[in-house]
């Protein structure tokens, strides 16, 4: 997204129409950046488990010295929190800080709900990979949040069963398809993996890896390109595998999916760095039998991954102490003790590159105790995270994906047609809500 410091776009909130606001003219003014004097009390809306314990470290240490006290108010995540933030902002009584998923930032920025804290985060940029930092700048000179956790994508597979079936870990998507077909010939009742339409974040991450940019701006208009060439390539690839029966077409996170993983009927999973936690619950009997590798590439010469999940810490425009809030946000996501506590209490994988090989990440997850270099490899993969391009109605696009791709996967029908439905629904919603959309 180009720099639009003084440009205005007609936008809307998630489920709450708030009318026309400035996209990137949002944020702190020079007055907002003045140093706070005297004791300051801040409120932080967050959903990560154990965040209150992490904040206690601040309040007893750096916060005590700076006379800045932070109180955590536990919230729901996702669209529920976005709507609540925007409702509070409309009433001018929002919190000082908020935990915001990366894909939610454009909506919050467009509605003038989060501030530009670029003058108050010091050298924080150098603590993060370029592709991660881009998610909090939206491609502008502004900084709308400090990255907290990320979800770089990778490939998980049953090492024992790959050996049993004589399979080689695929390094390209073409090899991935050949591996799926080879397995079907050797074990017709076994699937390499499944295409799941109940988690749009997976598909978005795969498209991101392929180079997709679903939302961009041109002049004073939004351009929606969910059906761009990169995403079409991804949709046709997975749709083709489903149609020919080379992989399963069942959704993830169901009892049937758990059983398939636990019994070896599904022997691989395209997921993210947080997968060990899911596998611990879904496939407890296979602990120590899985291994992790980089995501297959579209070309053997490429080295890039997508992102599935992750959040940031943003300062709201309603805060009367934006400089103090930004100081806390930077500490929370760059300080070693804070990041270790976030990992221990909240189970997050830190966005800060310096924390990805220290503390809680100096040894592999217990479930992957057989792969000593798990986090070393994860840190290298995280550095290759592709830039993203989120827009102000991600929720509509995601809902459309679940509907259109859910039907296509179930019926083994055309994924390209499902992608077109996703594109059309997203554009129609933007126009209905008053966005200027170029074709």
XYZ file of N, CA and C in Angstrom, residues 153-406:
762
model
N 4.935 -20.391 7.921
C 4.415 -21.687 7.505
C 5.541 -22.654 7.151
N 5.262 -23.934 7.376
C 6.242 -24.982 7.114
C 5.537 -26.302 6.849
N 6.302 -27.307 6.528
C 5.762 -28.610 6.152
C 6.074 -29.630 7.240
N 5.026 -30.286 7.734
C 5.172 -31.319 8.772
C 4.857 -32.685 8.169
N 5.626 -33.684 8.544
C 5.414 -35.010 7.965
C 5.830 -36.104 8.945
N 5.205 -37.261 8.811
C 5.555 -38.429 9.609
C 6.840 -39.029 9.043
N 7.944 -38.791 9.705
C 9.239 -39.258 9.210
C 9.284 -40.779 9.090
N 8.672 -41.462 10.060
C 8.687 -42.924 10.028
C 7.899 -43.479 8.843
N 6.762 -42.863 8.531
C 5.930 -43.361 7.438
C 6.477 -42.940 6.076
N 7.129 -41.795 6.009
C 7.798 -41.426 4.758
C 8.865 -42.474 4.430
N 9.578 -42.928 5.466
C 10.589 -43.963 5.267
C 9.941 -45.283 4.870
N 8.850 -45.618 5.539
C 8.143 -46.879 5.259
C 7.681 -46.946 3.818
N 7.126 -45.815 3.321
C 6.580 -45.793 1.971
C 7.594 -45.353 0.913
N 8.836 -45.128 1.333
C 9.871 -44.755 0.373
C 9.665 -43.381 -0.241
N 9.156 -42.446 0.549
C 8.871 -41.106 0.055
C 9.995 -40.132 0.396
N 10.191 -39.160 -0.463
C 11.169 -38.103 -0.237
C 10.450 -36.828 0.141
N 10.963 -36.111 1.112
C 10.340 -34.856 1.532
C 10.359 -33.877 0.362
N 9.198 -33.385 -0.067
C 9.152 -32.502 -1.245
C 9.713 -31.114 -0.959
N 10.485 -30.604 -1.891
C 11.018 -29.244 -1.766
C 10.323 -28.281 -2.726
N 9.551 -28.817 -3.664
C 8.745 -27.979 -4.558
C 7.311 -28.494 -4.540
N 6.390 -27.650 -4.970
C 4.990 -28.064 -5.000
C 4.761 -29.149 -6.057
N 5.535 -29.116 -7.120
C 5.429 -30.175 -8.116
C 5.805 -31.516 -7.492
N 6.876 -31.528 -6.695
C 7.268 -32.753 -5.992
C 6.212 -33.161 -4.971
N 5.588 -32.164 -4.340
C 4.522 -32.425 -3.366
C 3.392 -33.212 -4.035
N 2.979 -32.764 -5.227
C 1.897 -33.434 -5.954
C 2.311 -34.863 -6.327
N 3.552 -35.027 -6.778
C 4.026 -36.361 -7.145
C 4.094 -37.278 -5.928
N 4.461 -36.711 -4.788
C 4.521 -37.491 -3.546
C 3.135 -37.959 -3.135
N 2.151 -37.070 -3.274
C 0.769 -37.425 -2.929
C 0.273 -38.564 -3.804
N 0.592 -38.497 -5.091
C 0.148 -39.542 -6.019
C 0.880 -40.860 -5.752
N 2.171 -40.765 -5.463
C 2.956 -41.976 -5.192
C 2.439 -42.697 -3.952
N 2.076 -41.938 -2.937
C 1.543 -42.536 -1.711
C 0.228 -43.243 -1.985
N -0.612 -42.628 -2.793
C -1.914 -43.226 -3.106
C -1.757 -44.579 -3.804
N -0.726 -44.685 -4.619
C -0.499 -45.956 -5.314
C -0.015 -47.023 -4.338
N 0.813 -46.609 -3.380
C 1.368 -47.567 -2.426
C 0.411 -47.895 -1.291
N -0.392 -46.922 -0.888
C -1.336 -47.114 0.225
C -2.623 -46.361 -0.099
N -3.523 -46.960 -0.883
C -4.743 -46.285 -1.355
C -5.612 -45.689 -0.245
N -5.547 -46.241 0.953
C -6.379 -45.752 2.049
C -5.686 -44.651 2.869
N -4.507 -44.251 2.442
C -3.737 -43.244 3.161
C -3.600 -41.982 2.308
N -3.685 -40.816 2.953
C -3.557 -39.534 2.250
C -2.316 -38.798 2.723
N -1.660 -38.116 1.804
C -0.542 -37.270 2.197
C -1.049 -36.173 3.126
N -2.148 -35.521 2.722
C -2.734 -34.450 3.533
C -4.165 -34.215 3.079
N -4.757 -33.131 3.555
C -6.116 -32.765 3.140
C -6.148 -31.301 2.754
N -7.069 -30.965 1.855
C -7.341 -29.550 1.611
C -8.529 -29.194 2.482
N -8.307 -28.270 3.397
C -9.357 -27.896 4.342
C -9.884 -26.506 4.038
N -11.206 -26.382 3.996
C -11.823 -25.082 3.721
C -12.434 -24.461 4.972
N -12.020 -24.930 6.153
C -12.573 -24.344 7.372
C -11.576 -23.444 8.091
N -10.458 -23.155 7.444
C -9.506 -22.196 8.006
C -8.909 -21.397 6.859
N -9.505 -20.240 6.599
C -9.102 -19.400 5.479
C -7.677 -18.892 5.619
N -7.166 -18.830 6.852
C -5.805 -18.358 7.067
C -4.766 -19.226 6.374
N -5.026 -20.523 6.268
C -4.114 -21.425 5.586
C -4.025 -21.071 4.107
N -5.165 -20.903 3.475
C -5.185 -20.564 2.050
C -4.549 -19.197 1.801
N -4.836 -18.245 2.679
C -4.265 -16.906 2.532
C -2.735 -16.973 2.616
N -2.218 -17.787 3.536
C -0.774 -17.926 3.677
C -0.137 -18.576 2.459
N -0.810 -19.570 1.891
C -0.307 -20.219 0.686
C -0.286 -19.251 -0.492
N -1.324 -18.423 -0.584
C -1.372 -17.420 -1.650
C -0.274 -16.374 -1.441
N -0.067 -15.986 -0.195
C 0.985 -15.027 0.145
C 2.345 -15.560 -0.300
N 2.605 -16.839 -0.027
C 3.872 -17.433 -0.435
C 4.045 -17.374 -1.950
N 2.948 -17.518 -2.685
C 3.004 -17.525 -4.148
C 3.147 -16.125 -4.741
N 3.053 -15.103 -3.874
C 3.221 -13.737 -4.352
C 1.944 -12.938 -4.478
N 0.852 -13.454 -3.921
C -0.431 -12.757 -4.029
C -0.441 -11.468 -3.213
N -1.154 -10.477 -3.712
C -1.387 -9.222 -3.001
C -2.870 -8.909 -3.174
N -3.653 -9.374 -2.230
C -5.103 -9.328 -2.365
C -5.673 -7.914 -2.318
N -5.108 -7.060 -1.493
C -5.586 -5.679 -1.419
C -4.414 -4.724 -1.629
N -4.579 -3.769 -2.505
C -3.598 -2.695 -2.669
C -4.378 -1.412 -2.933
N -3.692 -0.265 -2.941
C -4.361 0.984 -3.282
C -3.690 1.616 -4.481
N -4.485 2.295 -5.272
C -4.002 3.023 -6.436
C -4.701 4.373 -6.443
N -3.923 5.441 -6.265
C -4.556 6.750 -6.131
C -5.404 6.762 -4.884
N -6.670 7.101 -5.034
C -7.558 7.136 -3.871
C -8.537 5.972 -3.882
N -8.158 4.892 -4.567
C -9.048 3.740 -4.661
C -8.345 2.467 -4.206
N -9.150 1.549 -3.706
C -8.664 0.218 -3.383
C -8.721 -0.646 -4.634
N -7.761 -1.562 -4.759
C -7.816 -2.589 -5.790
C -7.860 -3.934 -5.098
N -8.837 -4.747 -5.443
C -8.976 -6.082 -4.868
C -8.562 -7.095 -5.929
N -7.577 -7.925 -5.601
C -7.054 -8.896 -6.573
C -6.935 -10.274 -5.937
N -8.005 -10.701 -5.301
C -8.004 -12.031 -4.685
C -7.897 -13.111 -5.757
N -8.360 -12.805 -6.954
C -8.273 -13.768 -8.057
C -7.057 -13.492 -8.938
N -5.986 -12.957 -8.387
C -4.798 -12.674 -9.186
C -4.132 -13.981 -9.630
N -3.137 -13.852 -10.504
C -2.502 -15.037 -11.091
C -1.879 -15.940 -10.031
N -1.272 -15.341 -9.007
C -0.630 -16.139 -7.963
C -1.652 -16.996 -7.221
N -2.788 -16.391 -6.863
C -3.803 -17.133 -6.111
C -4.500 -18.151 -6.996
N -4.696 -17.813 -8.267
C -5.269 -18.783 -9.202
C -4.387 -20.026 -9.301
N -3.091 -19.801 -9.311
C -2.146 -20.922 -9.368
C -2.317 -21.830 -8.152
N -2.435 -21.221 -6.981
C -2.610 -21.990 -5.750
C -3.944 -22.744 -5.765
N -5.012 -22.049 -6.163
C -6.339 -22.666 -6.180
C -6.397 -23.842 -7.166
N -5.850 -23.663 -8.343
C -5.884 -24.730 -9.347
C -5.036 -25.923 -8.912
N -3.922 -25.646 -8.250
C -3.054 -26.723 -7.778
C -3.778 -27.613 -6.786
N -4.346 -26.996 -5.747
C -5.030 -27.778 -4.721
C -6.338 -28.362 -5.232
N -7.044 -27.606 -6.072
C -8.282 -28.132 -6.643
C -8.033 -29.349 -7.512
N -6.928 -29.328 -8.243
C -6.591 -30.465 -9.090
C -6.293 -31.711 -8.273
N -5.567 -31.537 -7.168
C -5.255 -32.687 -6.317
C -6.501 -33.272 -5.669
N -7.419 -32.400 -5.274
C -8.672 -32.872 -4.669
C -9.514 -33.609 -5.703
N -9.629 -33.022 -6.887
C -10.481 -33.601 -7.936
C -10.008 -34.989 -8.336
N -8.689 -35.183 -8.431
C -8.186 -36.494 -8.843
C -8.097 -37.479 -7.685
N -8.377 -37.001 -6.464
C -8.354 -37.887 -5.307
C -6.970 -38.160 -4.774
N -5.997 -37.322 -5.144
C -4.626 -37.520 -4.680
C -4.470 -37.156 -3.209
N -5.330 -36.264 -2.724
C -5.353 -35.893 -1.304
C -6.797 -35.916 -0.822
N -6.982 -35.819 0.473
C -8.323 -35.815 1.058
C -8.946 -34.433 0.888
N -10.241 -34.350 1.118
C -10.960 -33.076 0.988
C -11.741 -32.745 2.257
N -11.331 -33.314 3.380
C -12.052 -33.115 4.627
C -11.479 -31.926 5.413
N -12.323 -31.253 6.216
C -11.841 -30.103 7.008
C -10.937 -30.526 8.154
N -10.130 -29.580 8.622
C -9.248 -29.814 9.762
C -10.010 -29.631 11.072
N -9.351 -30.025 12.146
C -9.806 -29.792 13.523
C -11.075 -30.557 13.901
N -11.409 -31.576 13.148
C -12.570 -32.407 13.463
C -12.077 -33.702 14.103
N -12.965 -34.442 14.775
C -12.550 -35.740 15.320
C -11.992 -36.666 14.241
N -12.588 -36.614 13.042
C -12.115 -37.467 11.950
C -10.701 -37.075 11.518
N -10.433 -35.788 11.469
C -9.097 -35.304 11.095
C -8.073 -35.690 12.163
N -8.437 -35.501 13.412
C -7.551 -35.893 14.507
C -7.202 -37.385 14.409
N -8.207 -38.195 14.155
C -8.002 -39.640 14.081
C -7.078 -40.000 12.916
N -7.262 -39.305 11.797
C -6.424 -39.578 10.622
C -4.954 -39.279 10.922
N -4.710 -38.197 11.619
C -3.339 -37.854 11.996
C -2.784 -38.849 13.007
N -3.603 -39.238 13.954
C -3.151 -40.077 15.061
C -2.909 -41.522 14.643
N -3.604 -41.962 13.577
C -3.488 -43.357 13.142
C -2.628 -43.531 11.901
N -2.127 -42.430 11.364
C -1.282 -42.532 10.179
C -2.033 -42.631 8.880
N -3.320 -42.287 8.885
C -4.087 -42.254 7.638
C -3.849 -40.951 6.881
N -3.349 -39.944 7.590
C -2.872 -38.708 6.957
C -1.465 -38.495 7.502
N -0.497 -38.376 6.603
C 0.888 -38.438 7.082
C 1.662 -37.117 6.915
N 0.972 -36.057 6.543
C 1.642 -34.761 6.439
C 0.634 -33.652 6.653
N 1.151 -32.493 6.980
C 0.288 -31.341 7.238
C 1.045 -30.063 6.891
N 0.480 -29.266 6.010
C 1.013 -27.930 5.729
C 0.474 -27.022 6.821
N 1.349 -26.511 7.672
C 0.896 -25.750 8.831
C 1.869 -24.614 9.131
N 1.928 -24.217 10.384
C 2.778 -23.103 10.793
C 3.580 -23.512 12.029
N 4.350 -22.587 12.549
C 5.280 -22.898 13.641
C 4.557 -23.344 14.904
N 3.273 -22.996 15.019
C 2.520 -23.369 16.213
C 1.959 -24.798 16.134
N 2.214 -25.514 15.060
C 1.635 -26.848 14.851
C 1.909 -27.853 15.976
N 3.090 -27.832 16.620
C 3.320 -28.819 17.684
C 2.239 -28.830 18.753
N 1.725 -27.641 19.101
C 0.670 -27.583 20.104
C -0.589 -28.283 19.648
N -0.940 -28.103 18.377
C -2.127 -28.752 17.819
C -1.927 -30.263 17.735
N -0.763 -30.684 17.264
C -0.490 -32.112 17.128
C -0.466 -32.823 18.477
N -0.024 -32.121 19.502
C 0.011 -32.712 20.841
C -1.372 -33.185 21.262
N -2.379 -32.403 20.890
C -3.765 -32.741 21.229
C -4.403 -33.662 20.200
N -4.162 -33.367 18.909
C -4.829 -34.104 17.837
C -4.250 -35.504 17.637
N -2.932 -35.633 17.783
C -2.292 -36.919 17.500
C -1.298 -37.294 18.601
N -1.784 -37.496 19.814
C -0.887 -37.757 20.954
C -0.075 -39.034 20.817
N -0.602 -40.019 20.096
C 0.090 -41.302 19.986
C 1.268 -41.260 19.025
N 1.422 -40.170 18.298
C 2.490 -40.099 17.296
C 3.615 -39.144 17.707
N 3.652 -38.791 18.960
C 4.706 -37.913 19.480
C 6.084 -38.495 19.165
N 6.977 -37.645 18.658
C 8.328 -38.081 18.340
C 8.468 -38.729 16.980
N 7.372 -38.854 16.241
C 7.414 -39.490 14.923
C 7.332 -38.481 13.772
N 7.075 -37.218 14.120
C 6.951 -36.184 13.095
C 8.262 -35.435 12.923
N 8.399 -34.789 11.776
C 9.535 -33.910 11.514
C 9.013 -32.685 10.767
N 9.795 -31.620 10.810
C 9.411 -30.358 10.156
C 10.443 -29.975 9.107
N 9.957 -29.440 7.987
C 10.833 -28.988 6.905
C 10.259 -27.692 6.331
N 11.053 -26.957 5.549
C 10.517 -25.746 4.919
C 9.349 -26.064 3.996
N 8.504 -25.091 3.775
C 7.373 -25.231 2.866
C 7.889 -25.501 1.449
N 7.243 -26.396 0.709
C 7.634 -26.581 -0.697
C 7.546 -25.253 -1.451
N 8.372 -25.096 -2.475
C 8.445 -23.850 -3.236
C 7.833 -24.029 -4.624
N 7.417 -22.927 -5.214
C 6.885 -22.993 -6.574
C 8.005 -23.139 -7.589
N 9.190 -22.720 -7.227
C 10.361 -22.886 -8.076
C 11.523 -23.310 -7.184
N 12.363 -24.196 -7.692
C 13.478 -24.706 -6.897
C 14.440 -23.602 -6.481
N 14.424 -22.484 -7.198
C 15.337 -21.382 -6.890
C 14.784 -20.433 -5.833
N 13.527 -20.625 -5.426
C 12.893 -19.729 -4.467
C 13.129 -20.195 -3.029
N 12.989 -19.272 -2.116
C 13.078 -19.577 -0.689
C 12.187 -18.574 0.033
N 10.912 -18.886 0.128
C 9.943 -17.955 0.705
C 8.842 -18.747 1.393
N 8.279 -18.177 2.444
C 7.175 -18.832 3.123
C 6.039 -17.845 3.322
N 4.872 -18.388 3.588
C 3.717 -17.559 3.914
C 3.564 -17.463 5.420
N 2.573 -16.719 5.839
C 2.321 -16.524 7.266
C 0.889 -16.929 7.582
N 0.727 -17.692 8.636
C -0.595 -18.153 9.061
C -0.750 -17.798 10.535
N -1.382 -16.660 10.773
C -1.612 -16.210 12.138
C -0.591 -15.183 12.578
N -0.766 -14.706 13.775
C 0.138 -13.718 14.341
C -0.582 -12.439 14.717
N 0.000 -11.703 15.657
C -0.640 -10.477 16.130
C 0.403 -9.438 16.506
N -0.069 -8.253 16.810
C 0.789 -7.120 17.134
C 0.199 -6.361 18.313
N 0.960 -5.398 18.818
C 0.477 -4.528 19.879
C 0.352 -3.116 19.324
N -0.869 -2.609 19.283
C -1.129 -1.290 18.712
C -1.544 -0.305 19.802
N -1.254 0.964 19.559
C -1.665 2.055 20.442
C -2.854 2.731 19.804
N -3.903 2.977 20.561
C -5.108 3.563 19.986
C -5.024 5.082 19.916
N -5.815 5.635 19.027
C -5.889 7.094 18.922
C -6.680 7.685 20.083
N -7.392 6.849 20.816
C -8.143 7.329 21.978
C -7.233 7.528 23.194
N -6.049 6.918 23.163
C -5.143 7.021 24.304
C -4.651 8.457 24.486
N -4.675 8.917 25.711
C -4.147 10.245 26.034
C -2.658 10.176 26.362
N -2.110 8.959 26.317
C -0.697 8.767 26.658
C -0.042 7.878 25.606
N -0.047 8.313 24.364
C 0.428 7.475 23.270
C 1.921 7.191 23.343
N 2.702 8.146 23.785
C 4.131 7.910 23.881
C 4.425 6.845 24.928
N 3.780 6.935 26.072
C 3.974 5.940 27.137
C 3.492 4.570 26.673
N 2.369 4.538 25.963
C 1.820 3.272 25.468
C 2.765 2.636 24.448
N 3.335 3.460 23.584
C 4.263 2.946 22.579
C 5.524 2.400 23.236
N 5.947 3.043 24.282
C 7.138 2.586 25.017
C 6.892 1.190 25.600
N 5.696 0.991 26.151
C 5.352 -0.331 26.681
C 5.256 -1.350 25.556
N 4.622 -0.992 24.425
C 4.464 -1.920 23.301
C 5.817 -2.385 22.781
N 6.776 -1.455 22.707
C 8.116 -1.817 22.239
C 8.801 -2.748 23.236
N 8.683 -2.447 24.538
C 9.274 -3.311 25.566
C 8.688 -4.712 25.519
N 7.368 -4.788 25.436
C 6.663 -6.066 25.475
C 7.143 -7.017 24.389
N 7.494 -6.461 23.230
C 7.788 -7.299 22.071
C 9.250 -7.332 21.647
N 10.128 -6.681 22.457
C 11.560 -6.735 22.152
C 12.422 -7.091 23.353
N 11.923 -6.905 24.558
C 12.699 -7.207 25.762
C 12.796 -8.725 25.953
N 14.003 -9.205 26.254
C 14.224 -10.640 26.392
C 13.374 -11.295 27.464
N 13.291 -10.691 28.632
C 12.503 -11.263 29.722
C 11.014 -11.282 29.375
N 10.551 -10.204 28.733
C 9.137 -10.138 28.339
C 8.812 -11.221 27.318
N 9.692 -11.410 26.341
C 9.448 -12.401 25.293
C 9.501 -13.825 25.840
N 10.410 -14.080 26.784
C 10.447 -15.404 27.416
C 9.162 -15.673 28.183
N 8.655 -14.629 28.849
C 7.413 -14.775 29.598
C 6.235 -14.976 28.654
N 6.222 -14.266 27.532
C 5.156 -14.446 26.543
C 5.144 -15.873 26.012
N 6.333 -16.411 25.788
C 6.430 -17.786 25.297
C 5.958 -18.778 26.358
N 6.378 -18.562 27.590
C 6.024 -19.471 28.675
C 4.544 -19.396 29.033
N 4.023 -18.177 29.173
C 2.648 -18.003 29.639
C 1.620 -18.075 28.508
N 1.992 -17.586 27.330
C 1.028 -17.521 26.237
C 1.278 -18.492 25.116
N 2.430 -19.174 25.143
C 2.724 -20.153 24.109
C 2.950 -19.554 22.735
N 3.362 -18.289 22.661
C 3.519 -17.644 21.369
C 4.904 -17.909 20.778
N 5.003 -17.770 19.458
C 6.291 -17.779 18.781
C 6.611 -16.330 18.456
N 7.663 -15.765 19.042
C 7.903 -14.327 18.949
C 8.242 -13.837 17.551
N 7.788 -12.628 17.250
C 8.146 -11.995 15.984
C 9.583 -11.507 16.021
N 10.068 -11.131 17.203
C 11.430 -10.639 17.359
C 12.436 -11.730 17.008
N 13.307 -11.448 16.040
C 14.259 -12.464 15.586
C 15.233 -12.877 16.684
N 15.589 -11.959 17.565
C 16.560 -12.280 18.615
C 16.000 -13.264 19.632
N 14.695 -13.352 19.738
C 14.076 -14.235 20.731
C 13.777 -15.623 20.195
N 13.937 -15.811 18.880
C 13.537 -17.071 18.266
C 14.512 -18.219 18.507
N 15.676 -17.908 19.083
C 16.655 -18.955 19.367
C 17.121 -18.929 20.816
N 16.411 -18.198 21.647
C 16.824 -18.077 23.042
C 15.697 -18.489 23.978
N 16.009 -18.560 25.243
C 14.988 -18.842 26.244
C 14.212 -20.100 25.945
N 12.898 -19.943 25.805
C 12.012 -21.075 25.582
C 12.272 -21.772 24.255
N 13.039 -21.134 23.359
C 13.253 -21.687 22.028
C 14.679 -22.194 21.826
N 15.399 -22.413 22.910
C 16.756 -22.945 22.826
C 16.750 -24.466 22.709
N 15.602 -25.072 22.950
C 15.444 -26.519 22.774
C 14.127 -26.766 22.049
N 13.961 -27.897 21.377
C 12.763 -28.139 20.566
C 11.517 -28.353 21.410
N 10.330 -28.233 20.793
C 9.096 -28.557 21.522
C 9.156 -30.016 21.973
N 8.557 -30.308 23.091
C 8.606 -31.673 23.616
C 8.093 -32.681 22.601
N 7.058 -32.304 21.853
C 6.462 -33.208 20.861
C 7.468 -33.528 19.755
N 8.399 -32.599 19.509
C 9.412 -32.761 18.462
C 10.803 -32.945 19.075
N 10.867 -33.633 20.202
C 12.145 -33.834 20.879
C 13.136 -34.599 20.001
N 12.636 -35.296 18.992
C 13.486 -36.036 18.064
C 14.171 -35.119 17.047
N 13.724 -33.836 16.942
C 14.299 -32.899 15.979
C 14.950 -31.743 16.740
N 16.212 -31.926 17.080
C 16.905 -30.950 17.921
C 16.987 -29.564 17.295
N 17.013 -29.504 15.970
C 17.165 -28.211 15.296
C 15.825 -27.576 14.928
N 14.744 -28.002 15.584
C 13.412 -27.507 15.225
C 13.367 -25.979 15.200
N 13.741 -25.327 16.277
C 13.619 -23.871 16.343
C 14.716 -23.152 15.558
N 15.863 -23.800 15.387
C 16.883 -23.213 14.523
C 16.361 -23.134 13.094
N 15.738 -24.226 12.660
C 15.171 -24.264 11.316
C 13.984 -23.311 11.205
N 13.167 -23.249 12.241
C 12.010 -22.346 12.232
C 12.442 -20.891 12.102
N 13.508 -20.521 12.801
C 14.001 -19.141 12.743
C 14.489 -18.791 11.345
N 15.141 -19.738 10.686
C 15.607 -19.500 9.317
C 14.429 -19.346 8.367
N 13.407 -20.173 8.559
C 12.213 -20.085 7.720
C 11.499 -18.760 7.942
N 11.423 -18.336 9.195
C 10.716 -17.091 9.528
C 11.315 -15.890 8.806
N 12.628 -15.914 8.591
C 13.287 -14.806 7.902
C 12.813 -14.660 6.463
N 12.244 -15.716 5.896
C 11.833 -15.695 4.493
C 10.348 -15.356 4.318
N 9.708 -14.862 5.363
C 8.282 -14.542 5.297
C 8.002 -13.508 4.210
N 7.076 -13.813 3.336
C 6.731 -12.913 2.233
C 5.910 -11.732 2.737
N 6.004 -10.591 2.075
C 5.159 -9.442 2.446
C 3.685 -9.787 2.243
N 2.844 -9.141 3.016
C 1.403 -9.372 2.892
C 0.728 -8.113 2.364
N -0.509 -8.240 2.002
C -1.284 -7.086 1.537
C -2.730 -7.270 1.992
N -2.996 -6.877 3.237
C -4.331 -7.022 3.812
C -5.199 -5.811 3.488
N -6.504 -5.986 3.580
C -7.439 -4.902 3.316
C -8.428 -4.724 4.441
N -9.374 -3.809 4.272
C -10.289 -3.462 5.354
C -11.500 -4.368 5.515
N -11.661 -5.385 4.688
C -12.784 -6.315 4.905
C -12.332 -7.760 4.754
N -11.239 -8.080 5.445
C -10.707 -9.442 5.437
C -11.761 -10.436 5.917
N -12.561 -10.013 6.885
C -13.576 -10.929 7.429
C -14.551 -11.398 6.361
N -14.922 -10.514 5.450
C -15.853 -10.875 4.373
C -15.182 -11.854 3.409
N -13.940 -11.577 3.063
C -13.202 -12.466 2.168
C -13.064 -13.858 2.781
N -12.745 -13.899 4.067
C -12.568 -15.183 4.739
C -13.881 -15.973 4.820
N -14.966 -15.283 5.115
C -16.266 -15.962 5.172
C -16.638 -16.514 3.807
N -16.384 -15.726 2.765
C -16.658 -16.171 1.409
C -15.814 -17.380 1.041
N -14.560 -17.388 1.485
C -13.707 -18.551 1.234
C -14.315 -19.801 1.853
N -14.690 -19.698 3.117
C -15.258 -20.862 3.802
C -16.471 -21.416 3.069
N -17.309 -20.518 2.559
C -18.525 -20.946 1.854
C -18.209 -21.529 0.478
N -17.488 -20.747 -0.338
C -17.250 -21.152 -1.723
C -16.294 -22.339 -1.825
N -15.187 -22.277 -1.101
C -14.224 -23.373 -1.166
C -14.706 -24.592 -0.385
N -15.517 -24.346 0.649
C -16.089 -25.471 1.369
C -16.933 -26.339 0.451
